[in-house]
Each structure stands twice: as structure tokens, then as C-alpha cells.
Tab-separated table of C-alpha atoms in Angstrom:
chain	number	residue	atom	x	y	z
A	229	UNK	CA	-45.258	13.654	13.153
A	230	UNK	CA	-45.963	10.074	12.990
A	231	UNK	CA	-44.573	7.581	10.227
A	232	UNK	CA	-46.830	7.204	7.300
A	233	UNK	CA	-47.452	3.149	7.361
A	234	UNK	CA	-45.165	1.537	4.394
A	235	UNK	CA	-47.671	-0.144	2.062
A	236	UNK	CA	-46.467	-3.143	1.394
A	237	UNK	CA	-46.430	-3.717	-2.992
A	238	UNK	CA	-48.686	-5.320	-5.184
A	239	UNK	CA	-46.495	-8.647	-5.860
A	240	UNK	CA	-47.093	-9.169	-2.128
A	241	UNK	CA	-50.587	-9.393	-1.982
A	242	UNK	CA	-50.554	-11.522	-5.227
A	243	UNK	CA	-48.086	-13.901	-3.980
A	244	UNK	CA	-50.512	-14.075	-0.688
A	245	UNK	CA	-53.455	-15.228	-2.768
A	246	UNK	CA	-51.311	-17.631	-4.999
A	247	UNK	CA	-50.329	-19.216	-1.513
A	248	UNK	CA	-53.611	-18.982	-0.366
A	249	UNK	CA	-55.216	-20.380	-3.618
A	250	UNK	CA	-52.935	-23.532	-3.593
A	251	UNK	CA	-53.443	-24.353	0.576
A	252	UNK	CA	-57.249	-24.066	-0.612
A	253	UNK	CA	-56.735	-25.746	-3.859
A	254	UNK	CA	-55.116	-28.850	-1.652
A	255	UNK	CA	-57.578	-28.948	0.786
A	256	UNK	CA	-60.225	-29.174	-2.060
A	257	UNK	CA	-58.490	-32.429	-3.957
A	258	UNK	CA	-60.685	-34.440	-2.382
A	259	UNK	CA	-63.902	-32.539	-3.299
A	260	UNK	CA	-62.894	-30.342	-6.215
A	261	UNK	CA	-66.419	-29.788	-7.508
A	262	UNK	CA	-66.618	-26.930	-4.739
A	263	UNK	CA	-63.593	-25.194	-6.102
A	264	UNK	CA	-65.203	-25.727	-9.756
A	265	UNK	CA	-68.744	-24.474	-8.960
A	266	UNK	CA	-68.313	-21.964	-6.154
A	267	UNK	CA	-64.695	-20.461	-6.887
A	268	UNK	CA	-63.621	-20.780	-10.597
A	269	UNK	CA	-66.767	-18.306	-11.717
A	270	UNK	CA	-65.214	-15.115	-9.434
A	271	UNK	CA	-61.945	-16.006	-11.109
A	272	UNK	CA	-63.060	-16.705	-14.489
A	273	UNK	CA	-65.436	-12.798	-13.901
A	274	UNK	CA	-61.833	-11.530	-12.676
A	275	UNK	CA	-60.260	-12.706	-15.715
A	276	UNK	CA	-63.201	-11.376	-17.722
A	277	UNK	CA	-62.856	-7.733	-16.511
A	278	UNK	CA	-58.669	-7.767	-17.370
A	279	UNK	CA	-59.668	-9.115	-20.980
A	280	UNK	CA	-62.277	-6.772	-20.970
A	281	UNK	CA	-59.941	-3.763	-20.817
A	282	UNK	CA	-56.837	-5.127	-22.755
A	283	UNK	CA	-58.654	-3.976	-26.887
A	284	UNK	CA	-59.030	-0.322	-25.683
A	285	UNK	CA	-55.591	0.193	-23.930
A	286	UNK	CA	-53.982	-1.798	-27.192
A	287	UNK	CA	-55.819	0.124	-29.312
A	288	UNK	CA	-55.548	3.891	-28.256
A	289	UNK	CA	-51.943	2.990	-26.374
A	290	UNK	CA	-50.668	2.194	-29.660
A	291	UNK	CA	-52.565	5.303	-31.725
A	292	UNK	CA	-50.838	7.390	-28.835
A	293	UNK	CA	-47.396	5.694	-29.275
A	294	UNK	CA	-47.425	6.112	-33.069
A	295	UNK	CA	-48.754	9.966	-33.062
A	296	UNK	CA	-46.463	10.851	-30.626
A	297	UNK	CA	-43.402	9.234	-32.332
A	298	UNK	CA	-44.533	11.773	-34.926
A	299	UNK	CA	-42.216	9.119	-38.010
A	300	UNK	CA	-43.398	5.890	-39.353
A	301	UNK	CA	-39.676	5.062	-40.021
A	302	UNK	CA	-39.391	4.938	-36.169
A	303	UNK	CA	-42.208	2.704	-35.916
A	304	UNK	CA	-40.685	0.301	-38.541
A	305	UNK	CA	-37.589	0.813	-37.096
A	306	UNK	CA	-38.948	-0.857	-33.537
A	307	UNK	CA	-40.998	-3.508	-35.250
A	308	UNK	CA	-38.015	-5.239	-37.207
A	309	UNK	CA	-36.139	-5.198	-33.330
A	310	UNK	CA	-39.034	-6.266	-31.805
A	311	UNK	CA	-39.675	-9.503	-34.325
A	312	UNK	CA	-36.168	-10.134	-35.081
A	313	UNK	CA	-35.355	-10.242	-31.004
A	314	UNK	CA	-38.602	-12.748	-30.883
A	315	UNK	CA	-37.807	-14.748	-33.231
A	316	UNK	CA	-33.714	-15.510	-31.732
A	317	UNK	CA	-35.285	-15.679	-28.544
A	318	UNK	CA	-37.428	-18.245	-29.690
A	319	UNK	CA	-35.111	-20.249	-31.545
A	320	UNK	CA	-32.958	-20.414	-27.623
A	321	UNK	CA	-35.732	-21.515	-25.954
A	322	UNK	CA	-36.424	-24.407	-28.214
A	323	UNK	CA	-33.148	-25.615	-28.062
A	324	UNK	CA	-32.936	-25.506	-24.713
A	325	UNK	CA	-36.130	-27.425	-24.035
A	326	UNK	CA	-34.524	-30.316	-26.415
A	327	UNK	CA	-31.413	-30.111	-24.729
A	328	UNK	CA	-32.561	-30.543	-21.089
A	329	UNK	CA	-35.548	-33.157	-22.373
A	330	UNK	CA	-32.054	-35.231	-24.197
A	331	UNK	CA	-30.367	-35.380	-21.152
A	332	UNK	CA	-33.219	-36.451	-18.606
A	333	UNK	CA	-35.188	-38.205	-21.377
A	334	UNK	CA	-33.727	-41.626	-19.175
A	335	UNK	CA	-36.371	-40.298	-16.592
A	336	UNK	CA	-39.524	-40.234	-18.918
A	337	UNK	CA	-42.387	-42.878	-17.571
A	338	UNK	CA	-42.899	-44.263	-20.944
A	339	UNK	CA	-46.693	-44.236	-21.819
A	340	UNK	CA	-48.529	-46.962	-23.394
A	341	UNK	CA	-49.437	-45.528	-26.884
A	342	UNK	CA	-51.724	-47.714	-28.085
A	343	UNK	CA	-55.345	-46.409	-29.415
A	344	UNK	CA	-54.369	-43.006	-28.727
A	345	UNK	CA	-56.823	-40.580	-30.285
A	346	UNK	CA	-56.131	-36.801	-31.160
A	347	UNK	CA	-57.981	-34.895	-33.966
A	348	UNK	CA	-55.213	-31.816	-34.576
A	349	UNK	CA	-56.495	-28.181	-35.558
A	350	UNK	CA	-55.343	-27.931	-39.228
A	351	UNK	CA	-52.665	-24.991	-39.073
A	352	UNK	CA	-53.627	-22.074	-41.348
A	353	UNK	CA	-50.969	-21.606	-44.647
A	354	UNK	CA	-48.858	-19.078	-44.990
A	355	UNK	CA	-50.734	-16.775	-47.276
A	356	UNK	CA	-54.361	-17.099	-45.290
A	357	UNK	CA	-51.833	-16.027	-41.971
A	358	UNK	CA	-50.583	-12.772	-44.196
A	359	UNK	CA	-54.528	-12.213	-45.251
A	360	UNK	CA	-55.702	-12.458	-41.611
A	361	UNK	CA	-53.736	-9.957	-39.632
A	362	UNK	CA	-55.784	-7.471	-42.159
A	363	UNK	CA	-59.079	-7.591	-40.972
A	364	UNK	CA	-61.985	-6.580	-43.116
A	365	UNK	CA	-64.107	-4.431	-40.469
A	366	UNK	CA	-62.828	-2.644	-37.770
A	367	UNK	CA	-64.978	-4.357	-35.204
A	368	UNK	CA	-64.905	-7.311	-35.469
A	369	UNK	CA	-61.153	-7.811	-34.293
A	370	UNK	CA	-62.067	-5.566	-30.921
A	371	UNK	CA	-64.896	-7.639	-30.522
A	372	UNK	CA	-63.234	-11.122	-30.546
A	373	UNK	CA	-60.045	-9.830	-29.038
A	374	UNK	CA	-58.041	-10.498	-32.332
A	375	UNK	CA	-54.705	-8.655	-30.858
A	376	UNK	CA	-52.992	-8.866	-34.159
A	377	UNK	CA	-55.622	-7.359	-36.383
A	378	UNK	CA	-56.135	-4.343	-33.494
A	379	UNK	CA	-52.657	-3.515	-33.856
A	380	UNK	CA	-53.117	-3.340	-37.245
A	381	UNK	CA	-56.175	-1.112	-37.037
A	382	UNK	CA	-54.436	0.863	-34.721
A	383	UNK	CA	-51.218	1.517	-36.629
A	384	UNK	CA	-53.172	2.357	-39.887
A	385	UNK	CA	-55.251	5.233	-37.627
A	386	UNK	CA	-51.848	6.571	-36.218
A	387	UNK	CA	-50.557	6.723	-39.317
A	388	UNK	CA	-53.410	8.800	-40.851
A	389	UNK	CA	-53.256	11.001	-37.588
A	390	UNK	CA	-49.543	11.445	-38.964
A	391	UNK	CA	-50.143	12.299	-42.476
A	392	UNK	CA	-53.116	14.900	-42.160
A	393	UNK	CA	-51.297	16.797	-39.786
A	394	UNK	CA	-52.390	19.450	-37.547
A	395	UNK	CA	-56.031	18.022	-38.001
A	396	UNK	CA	-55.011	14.445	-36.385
A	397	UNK	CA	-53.786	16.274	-33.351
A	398	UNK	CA	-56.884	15.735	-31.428
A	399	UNK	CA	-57.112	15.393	-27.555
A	400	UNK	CA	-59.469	12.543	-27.532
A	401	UNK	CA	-56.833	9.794	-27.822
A	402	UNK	CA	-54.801	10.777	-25.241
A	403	UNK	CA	-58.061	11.228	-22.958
A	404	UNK	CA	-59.203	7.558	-24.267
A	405	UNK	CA	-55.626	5.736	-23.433
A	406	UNK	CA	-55.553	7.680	-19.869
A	407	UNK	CA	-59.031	6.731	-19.007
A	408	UNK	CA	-58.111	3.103	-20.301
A	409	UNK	CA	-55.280	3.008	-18.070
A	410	UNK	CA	-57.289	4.576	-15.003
A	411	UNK	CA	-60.201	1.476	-15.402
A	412	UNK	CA	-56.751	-0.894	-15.821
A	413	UNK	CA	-55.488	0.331	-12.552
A	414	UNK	CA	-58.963	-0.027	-10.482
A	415	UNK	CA	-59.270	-3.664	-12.148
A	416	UNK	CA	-55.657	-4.513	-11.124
A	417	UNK	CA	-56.019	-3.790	-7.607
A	418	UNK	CA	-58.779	-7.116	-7.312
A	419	UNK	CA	-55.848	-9.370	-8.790
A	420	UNK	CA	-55.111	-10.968	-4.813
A	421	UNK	CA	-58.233	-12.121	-5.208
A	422	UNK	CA	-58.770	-12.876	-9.270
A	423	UNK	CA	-55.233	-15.147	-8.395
A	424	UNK	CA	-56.583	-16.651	-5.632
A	425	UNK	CA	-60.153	-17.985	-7.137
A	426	UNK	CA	-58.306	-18.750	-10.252
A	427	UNK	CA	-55.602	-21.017	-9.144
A	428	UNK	CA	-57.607	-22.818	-6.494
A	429	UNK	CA	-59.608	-25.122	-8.612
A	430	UNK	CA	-56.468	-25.752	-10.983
A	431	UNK	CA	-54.772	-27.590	-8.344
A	432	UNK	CA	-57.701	-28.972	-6.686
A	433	UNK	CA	-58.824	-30.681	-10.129
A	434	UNK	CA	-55.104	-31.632	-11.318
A	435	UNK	CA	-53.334	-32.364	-8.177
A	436	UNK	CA	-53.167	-35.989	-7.807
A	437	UNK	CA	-52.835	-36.305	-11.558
A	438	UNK	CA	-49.368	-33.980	-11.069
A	439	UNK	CA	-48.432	-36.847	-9.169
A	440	UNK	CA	-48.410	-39.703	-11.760
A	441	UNK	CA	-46.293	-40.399	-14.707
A	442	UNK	CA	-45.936	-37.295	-15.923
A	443	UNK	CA	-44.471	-35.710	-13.198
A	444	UNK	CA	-41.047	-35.907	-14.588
A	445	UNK	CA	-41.908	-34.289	-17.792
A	446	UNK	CA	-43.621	-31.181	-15.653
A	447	UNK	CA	-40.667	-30.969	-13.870
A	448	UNK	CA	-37.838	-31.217	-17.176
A	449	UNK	CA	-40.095	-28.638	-19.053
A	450	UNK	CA	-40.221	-26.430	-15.674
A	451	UNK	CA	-36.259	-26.713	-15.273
A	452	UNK	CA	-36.411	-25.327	-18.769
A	453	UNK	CA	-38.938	-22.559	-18.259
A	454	UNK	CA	-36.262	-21.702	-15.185
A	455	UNK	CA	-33.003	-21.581	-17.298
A	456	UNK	CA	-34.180	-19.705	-20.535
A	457	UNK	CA	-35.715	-16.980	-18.123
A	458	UNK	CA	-32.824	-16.679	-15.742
A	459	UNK	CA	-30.071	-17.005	-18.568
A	460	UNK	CA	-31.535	-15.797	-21.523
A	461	UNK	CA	-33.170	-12.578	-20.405
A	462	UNK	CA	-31.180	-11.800	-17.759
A	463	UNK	CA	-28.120	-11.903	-20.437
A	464	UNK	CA	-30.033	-9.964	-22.910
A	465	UNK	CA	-31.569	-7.419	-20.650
A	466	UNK	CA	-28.367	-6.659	-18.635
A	467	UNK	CA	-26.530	-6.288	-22.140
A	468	UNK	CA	-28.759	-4.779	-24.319
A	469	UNK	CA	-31.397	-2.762	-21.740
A	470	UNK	CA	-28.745	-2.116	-18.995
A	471	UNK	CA	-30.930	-3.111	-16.090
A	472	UNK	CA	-29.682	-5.964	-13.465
A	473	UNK	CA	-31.441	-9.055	-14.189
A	474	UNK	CA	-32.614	-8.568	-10.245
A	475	UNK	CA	-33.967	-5.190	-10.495
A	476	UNK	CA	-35.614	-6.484	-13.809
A	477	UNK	CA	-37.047	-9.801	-12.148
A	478	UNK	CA	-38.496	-7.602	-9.023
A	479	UNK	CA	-40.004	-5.697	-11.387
A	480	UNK	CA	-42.033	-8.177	-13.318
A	481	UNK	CA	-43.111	-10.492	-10.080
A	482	UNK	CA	-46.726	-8.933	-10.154
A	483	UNK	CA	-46.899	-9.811	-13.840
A	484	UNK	CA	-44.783	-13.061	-13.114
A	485	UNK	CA	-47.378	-14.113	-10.386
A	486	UNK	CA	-50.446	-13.293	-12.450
A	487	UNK	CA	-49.945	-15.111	-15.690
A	488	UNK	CA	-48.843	-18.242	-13.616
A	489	UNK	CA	-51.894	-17.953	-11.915
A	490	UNK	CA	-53.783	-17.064	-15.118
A	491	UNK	CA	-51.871	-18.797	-17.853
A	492	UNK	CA	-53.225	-16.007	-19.934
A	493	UNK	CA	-50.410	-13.554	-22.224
A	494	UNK	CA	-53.444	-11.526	-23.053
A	495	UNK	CA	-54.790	-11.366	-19.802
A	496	UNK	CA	-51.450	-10.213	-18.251
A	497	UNK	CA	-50.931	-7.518	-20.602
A	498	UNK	CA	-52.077	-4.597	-18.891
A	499	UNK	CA	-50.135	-5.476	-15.948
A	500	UNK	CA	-47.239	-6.113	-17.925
A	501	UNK	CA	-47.662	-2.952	-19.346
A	502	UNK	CA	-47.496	-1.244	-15.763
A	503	UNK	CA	-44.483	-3.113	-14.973
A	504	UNK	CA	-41.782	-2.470	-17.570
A	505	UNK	CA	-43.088	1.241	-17.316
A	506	UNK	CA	-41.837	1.353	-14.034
A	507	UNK	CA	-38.797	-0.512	-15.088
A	508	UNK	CA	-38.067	2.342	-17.333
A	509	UNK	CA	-39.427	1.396	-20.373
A	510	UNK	CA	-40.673	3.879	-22.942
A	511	UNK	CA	-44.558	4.427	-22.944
A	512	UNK	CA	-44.765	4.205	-27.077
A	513	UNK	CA	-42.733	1.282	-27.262
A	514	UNK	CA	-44.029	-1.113	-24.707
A	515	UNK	CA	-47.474	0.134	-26.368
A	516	UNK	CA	-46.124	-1.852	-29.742
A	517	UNK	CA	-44.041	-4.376	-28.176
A	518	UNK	CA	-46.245	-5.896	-25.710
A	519	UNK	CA	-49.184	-6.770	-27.948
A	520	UNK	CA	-47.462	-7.572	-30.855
A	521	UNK	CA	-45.724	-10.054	-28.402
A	522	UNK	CA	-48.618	-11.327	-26.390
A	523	UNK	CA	-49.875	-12.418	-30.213
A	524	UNK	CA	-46.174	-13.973	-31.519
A	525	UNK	CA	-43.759	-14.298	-28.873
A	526	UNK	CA	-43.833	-18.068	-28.035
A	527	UNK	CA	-40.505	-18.781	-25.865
A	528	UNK	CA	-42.392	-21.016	-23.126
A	529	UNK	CA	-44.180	-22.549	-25.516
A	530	UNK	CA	-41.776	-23.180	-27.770
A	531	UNK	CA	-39.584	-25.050	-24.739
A	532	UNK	CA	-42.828	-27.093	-24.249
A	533	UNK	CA	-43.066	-28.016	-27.706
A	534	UNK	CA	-39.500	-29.224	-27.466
A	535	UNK	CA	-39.403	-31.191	-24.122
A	536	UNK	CA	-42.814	-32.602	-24.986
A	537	UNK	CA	-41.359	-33.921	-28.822
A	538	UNK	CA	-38.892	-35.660	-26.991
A	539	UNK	CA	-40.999	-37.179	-24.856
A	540	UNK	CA	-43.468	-38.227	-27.087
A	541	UNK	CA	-40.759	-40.264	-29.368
A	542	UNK	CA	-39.726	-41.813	-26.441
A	543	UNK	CA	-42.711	-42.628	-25.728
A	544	UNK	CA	-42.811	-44.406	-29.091
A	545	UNK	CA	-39.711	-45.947	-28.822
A	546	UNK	CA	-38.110	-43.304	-31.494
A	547	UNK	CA	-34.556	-41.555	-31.361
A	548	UNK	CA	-34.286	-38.395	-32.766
A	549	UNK	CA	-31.382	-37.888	-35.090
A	550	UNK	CA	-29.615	-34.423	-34.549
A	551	UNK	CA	-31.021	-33.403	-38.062
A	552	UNK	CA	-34.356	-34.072	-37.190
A	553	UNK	CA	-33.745	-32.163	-33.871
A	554	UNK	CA	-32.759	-29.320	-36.153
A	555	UNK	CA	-35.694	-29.751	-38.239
A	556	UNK	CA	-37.505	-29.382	-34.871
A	557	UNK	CA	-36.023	-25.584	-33.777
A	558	UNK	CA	-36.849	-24.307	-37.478
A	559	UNK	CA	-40.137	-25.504	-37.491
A	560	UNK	CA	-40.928	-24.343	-34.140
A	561	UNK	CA	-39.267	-20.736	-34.741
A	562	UNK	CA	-41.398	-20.282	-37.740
A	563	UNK	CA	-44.286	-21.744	-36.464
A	564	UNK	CA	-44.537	-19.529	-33.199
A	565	UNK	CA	-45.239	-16.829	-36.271
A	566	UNK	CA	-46.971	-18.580	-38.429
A	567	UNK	CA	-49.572	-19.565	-35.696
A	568	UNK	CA	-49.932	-16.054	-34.103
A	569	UNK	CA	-53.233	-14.768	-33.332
A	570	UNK	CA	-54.794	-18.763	-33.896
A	571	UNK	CA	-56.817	-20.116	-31.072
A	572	UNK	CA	-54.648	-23.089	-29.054
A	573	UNK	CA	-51.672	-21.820	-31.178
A	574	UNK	CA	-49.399	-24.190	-28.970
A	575	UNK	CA	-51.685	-27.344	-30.004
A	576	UNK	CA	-51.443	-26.541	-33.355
A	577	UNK	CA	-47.679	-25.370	-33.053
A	578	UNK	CA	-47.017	-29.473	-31.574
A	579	UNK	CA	-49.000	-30.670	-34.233
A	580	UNK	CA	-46.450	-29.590	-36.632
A	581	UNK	CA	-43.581	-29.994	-35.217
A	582	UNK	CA	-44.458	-33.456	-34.421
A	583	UNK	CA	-45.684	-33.660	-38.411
A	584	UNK	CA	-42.251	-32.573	-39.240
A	585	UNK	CA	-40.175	-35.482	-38.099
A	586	UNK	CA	-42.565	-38.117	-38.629
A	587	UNK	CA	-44.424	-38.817	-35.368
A	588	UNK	CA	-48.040	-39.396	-34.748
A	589	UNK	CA	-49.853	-36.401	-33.929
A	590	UNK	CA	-51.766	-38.386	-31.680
A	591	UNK	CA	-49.096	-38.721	-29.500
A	592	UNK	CA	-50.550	-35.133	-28.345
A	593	UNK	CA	-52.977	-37.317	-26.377
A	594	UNK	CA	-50.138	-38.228	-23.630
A	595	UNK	CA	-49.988	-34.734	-22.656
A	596	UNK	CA	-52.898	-32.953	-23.340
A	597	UNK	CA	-54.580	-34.060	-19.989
A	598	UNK	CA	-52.331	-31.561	-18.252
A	599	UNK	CA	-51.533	-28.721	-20.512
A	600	UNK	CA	-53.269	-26.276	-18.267
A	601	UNK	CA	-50.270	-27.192	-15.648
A	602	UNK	CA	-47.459	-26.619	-18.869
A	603	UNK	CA	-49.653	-23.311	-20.053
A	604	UNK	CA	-48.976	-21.924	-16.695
A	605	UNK	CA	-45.383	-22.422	-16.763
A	606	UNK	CA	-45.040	-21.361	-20.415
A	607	UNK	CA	-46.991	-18.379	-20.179
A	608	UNK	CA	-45.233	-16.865	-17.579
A	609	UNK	CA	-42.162	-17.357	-20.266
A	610	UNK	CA	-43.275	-15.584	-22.889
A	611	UNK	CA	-44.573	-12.246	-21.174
A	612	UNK	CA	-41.494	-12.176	-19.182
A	613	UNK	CA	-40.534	-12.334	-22.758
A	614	UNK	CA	-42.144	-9.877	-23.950
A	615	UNK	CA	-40.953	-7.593	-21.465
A	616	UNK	CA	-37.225	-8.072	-22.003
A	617	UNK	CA	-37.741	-7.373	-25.440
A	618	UNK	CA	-39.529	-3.773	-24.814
A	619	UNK	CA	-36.795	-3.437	-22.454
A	620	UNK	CA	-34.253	-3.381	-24.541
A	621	UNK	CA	-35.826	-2.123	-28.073
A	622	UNK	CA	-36.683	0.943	-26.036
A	623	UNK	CA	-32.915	1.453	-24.784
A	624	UNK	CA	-31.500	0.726	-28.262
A	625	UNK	CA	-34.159	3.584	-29.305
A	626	UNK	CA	-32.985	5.965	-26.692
A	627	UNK	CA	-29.174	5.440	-28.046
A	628	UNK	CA	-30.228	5.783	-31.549
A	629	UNK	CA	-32.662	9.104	-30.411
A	630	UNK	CA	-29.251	10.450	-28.844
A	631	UNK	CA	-26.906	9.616	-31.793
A	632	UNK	CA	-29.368	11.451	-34.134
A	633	UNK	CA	-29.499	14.371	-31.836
A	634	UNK	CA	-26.030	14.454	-31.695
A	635	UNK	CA	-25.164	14.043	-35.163
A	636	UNK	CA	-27.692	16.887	-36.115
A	637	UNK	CA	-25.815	19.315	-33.370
């Protein structure tokens, strides 16, 4: 009988059209109105269709996760993990951005800053962040893809599938989530070619620019993006998930490949999903961890915010006492929270850090010409992220399931 042909995986083909896209992308610098008019609309309906998809596997993932957990103590249990793992992971990453943007700050092309012009989003307060996770219909947030407010509505209608008992035990969904995951899988299959038309006219517009002053600061913020990833998650996941950091890193190229390509957390999430699944990952908790950390988990973007800062006050001819450095990681820990949910959250999230040790918020305008090329990089952080953190919460869930089950025997 004759060998079955070995299918070769999904993270191939991607990586095929992510080579494929940039060779076209390059080939296009001269005349990247093609790439703009003829290939970005079959990404953009690419990225439409994933986007599309993501509100109904959040939303009846999550009511699946929480009915089947059968104990909202379990579900608070894995939500103070989940944000307290975020928010130290978060605090790293800034620090190492600043540290690797001190020591090749030497490098930086300093910018002329005069008549710089940047109008900054006005960052919501505290209390109007606490009033909007609670939305005040239940579809509106589905229909503008507000990820924190749907986990919200769907926590609130596992819950009540909880408390009225044998009546919330209905069928339909656990037929909604695997129907949700069947349309995921179909859409999934076209990524080759959603990577491909998406990442074409990105370097076909930007390319040359790449090339000019700000090339160093791409490449400091990249070296950063690098070391969090390979030291920070590999640590935690080999320590607190027990996978290798290789195994775990093989896992997530598809995902790895696609929000590069996509530079959206959102987007990514259902193949995210699909990967730490397969890494062993617990269905109900990377249903809560995921979304919750597409919304709030901010690593890359919290390295960004850090290398750029640096930059920025070099550019003005500042240096940045250690206290004001400090002042930096705080604000940029609480504001990867604070901001959650907020269209151009990492705009807003420079704006105040910048605020916060006295340099112009216009200085935004130095960088903002090329923050697709940074959102790439820093989006590819924070789901790889997100899926160390459901990683691990699910294996110190699986330990604490055990030492229950053992106590009570």
C-alpha cells in the first residue's frame, strides 16, 4: 500500500505567502499604488472574514468554558492569574524596551523637532474605563467588536446558566461554539493568501521609508520584541506550563506569522485559539484568557512605548533620570489596563507616558509615520503573550484540580 503524501503544516504555507508578499511587496516600491488598489482589498476582505468570526467564538467559547467549569470561584480563580501574570509581564517588557533603547540610544538619528504637530486622543479616566467594560445593550458590543464588554456579556450568561441549574443545560451553546469553530477553521485555511495580499502593500508603501532615519529605532525596538519573547516566555512557560520554549514557539508560528502579517491581536485570535489547544492548553481557559488578553495584554506595545520615550527625549535633547524612567514602567503597566478595549490604545498609551515625564506629546509625530512597521512587531508580542499566559494558568489549574481531588480522596 502506497505512502499517504505528508501534508506539509499550516505555518508552512503562511510563511510561503509572507515570503511571497514581501518579494512582491519589493518589486512594487516603485509603483505601490498597484499593491494599494489591486491587492490590499483581498487582504483587508481576508481580514474582514477572521474579525467577522472572532464575537461568536468569544462569546459562546466563553459561555461554554464557564458552564462547563460548573464554579464561578474557578472562573475568578483564573481571572486574578490571568491579569496578575499580564500585568508582571508587562511591567518586563517595558523595562526591557528602556534598557536596550539606554544602551543604543548613541545610535538614534536625532530628528529635527521643530513645528511638530500631534493632536493626542484624550485617555478615558479611571472610573468611565470601570463604567465601559459594562455595556448597556447586549448588541451593541458584538456589533462593534467591543472584546471587553462581550466577555462581560458572556460571563454574566454563563453564570445564569450556572445558577438556574438543570434548565441552563441546554445543547445550543455547545452546537453554537462548534459551528463557530467549524466556520473558524474553513476561514483559516485562506490565511497563505489573506498574509500574502496583506503584507504586500505594507512593504511596498513603507519600504524606502524603513530605510531612513529611523531605521535604528525599528531595529532597537525589534531587538526588544526578540529578547522579551525568547527570555521572558520561554522562562515562564518552561517553569510555570512545563512545555520547552521550542515545542511552545513551533506551536505558535501560524499565529506568530499571521499577526506579523496582520498586526491585528483581534484578528489572530481564533488562530491563537487553535494553537495553544494543540499545545495542550485547556479549552475553557484559553476561551477566557485569550480575549481578555487580546483586549489588555500590551507587552509589545509596552516595549514600543519604552524604546520610542527614549527616543523621543533624545530627540529633544532630554536625559531621563532613573526616577523618571521608573515613572515610565508604572505608567505604562497601568496604562496597558487602563486603555484596554480604546481604539489606538498604544497612541493614547505614548501619550501618557510621554505626559508623565514632561515631554511634548507631539514628539509622537517622529514616529507615527511608521507605526504600522512597530504594530507588526508588537503585535506579534502580545498574542504570543497571551498564549504563554493560557499556557500556564491552565497548568497551574490542572495542579490545583489534582490537589483538590486528592485532598477530597
Amino acid at each position: 500500500m502506497a505512502k499517504e503524501k505528508k501534508k506539509l503544516p499550516l505555518a508552512a504555507y503562511i510563511f510561503a505567502g509572507l515570503v511571497l508578499g514581501i518579494l512582491a511587496g519589493a518589486a512594487l516600491m516603485k509603483t505601490p499604488e498597484i499593491a494599494v488598489e489591486y491587492i490590499k482589498p483581498f487582504g483587508t476582505l481576508f481580514l474582514n472574514l477572521v474579525k467577522f468570526i472572532v464575537v461568536p467564538i468569544v462569546l459562546f467559547s466563553i459561555m461554554s468554558g464557564v458552564i462547563s467549569m460548573q464554579d464561578m470561584r474557578k472562573v475568578g480563580s483564573i481571572g486574578v492569574k490571568t491579569v496578575c501574570y499580564y500585568m508582571c509581564t508587562t511591567a518586563m517588557a517595558v523595562l526591557i524596551g528602556l534598557v536596550i533603547a539606554n544602551l543604543c540610544k548613541g545610535f538614534f538619528h536625532q530628528l529635527a523637532t521643530s513645528g511638530l504637530e500631534y493632536e493626542a486622543a484624550e485617555a478615558p479616566s479611571f472610573i468611565e474605563t470601570i463604567v465601559n467594560i459594562f455595556p448597556n445593550n447586549a448588541l451593541e458590543p458584538m456589533v462593534n467588536a467591543n472584546m471587553l464588554q462581550v466577555i462581560v456579556i458572556a460571563l454574566f450568561f454563563g453564570f445564569g446558566a450556572i445558577a438556574v441549574g438543570e434548565k441552563g443545560r441546554a445543547e445550543f451553546v455547545e452546537s453554537a461554539s462548534a459551528i463557530s469553530m467549524y466556520v473558524m477553521d474553513t476561514i483559516i485555511k485562506l490565511s497563505p493568501i489573506g498574509v500574502f495580499c496583506l503584507i504586500t502593500p505594507v512593504v511596498a508603501e513603507n519600504g524606502p521609508s524603513v530605510l531612513g532615519d529611523l531605521a535604528t529605532v525599528l531595529l532597537v525596538a525589534y531587538a526588544a520584541y526578540i529578547l522579551h519573547m525568547v527570555v521572558v516566555y520561554s522562562l515562564t512557560v518552561k517553569a510555570m506550563g512545563g512545555l520547552s520554549p521550542i515545542q511552545f514557539f513551533k506551536g505558535m508560528l501560524p499565529a506568530i506569522l499571521f499577526a506579523f502579517s496582520s498586526a491585528s491581536s483581534v484578528g489572530t485570535l481564533p488562530l491563537n485559539l487553535e494553537c495553544v489547544q494543540k499545545l495542550g492548553a485547556k479549552k475553557d481557559v484559553a476561551s477566557f484568557v485569550l480575549p481578555l488578553g487580546a483586549t489588555i495584554n500590551m507587552d509589545g506595545t509596552a516595549i514600543y512605548q519604552g524604546v520610542c520615550v527614549i527616543f523621543i527625549a533624545t530627540c529633544f535633547g532630554v536625559d531621563l533620570t532613573i526616577g523618571q524612567q521608573l515613572t515610565i514602567i508604572l505608567t505604562a503597566t497601568l496604562a496597558s489596563i487602563g486603555t484596554a478595549g480604546v481604539p489606538g490604545a498604544g497612541m493614547i498609551m505614548l501619550a501618557m507616558v510621554l505626559q508623565s515625564v514632561g515631554l511634548p506629546v507631539e514628539g509622537i509625530a517622529l514616529v507615527a509615520g511608521i507605526d504600522r512597521i512597530f504594530d507588526m512587531g508588537r503585535t506579534t508580542v502580545n498574542i504570543t503573550g497571551d498564549a504563554a499566559c493560557t499556557l500556564c494558568v491552565s497548568k497551574m489549574e490542572e495542579k490545583r484540580q489534582a490537589q483538590k481531588e486528592k485532598t477530597e480522596a
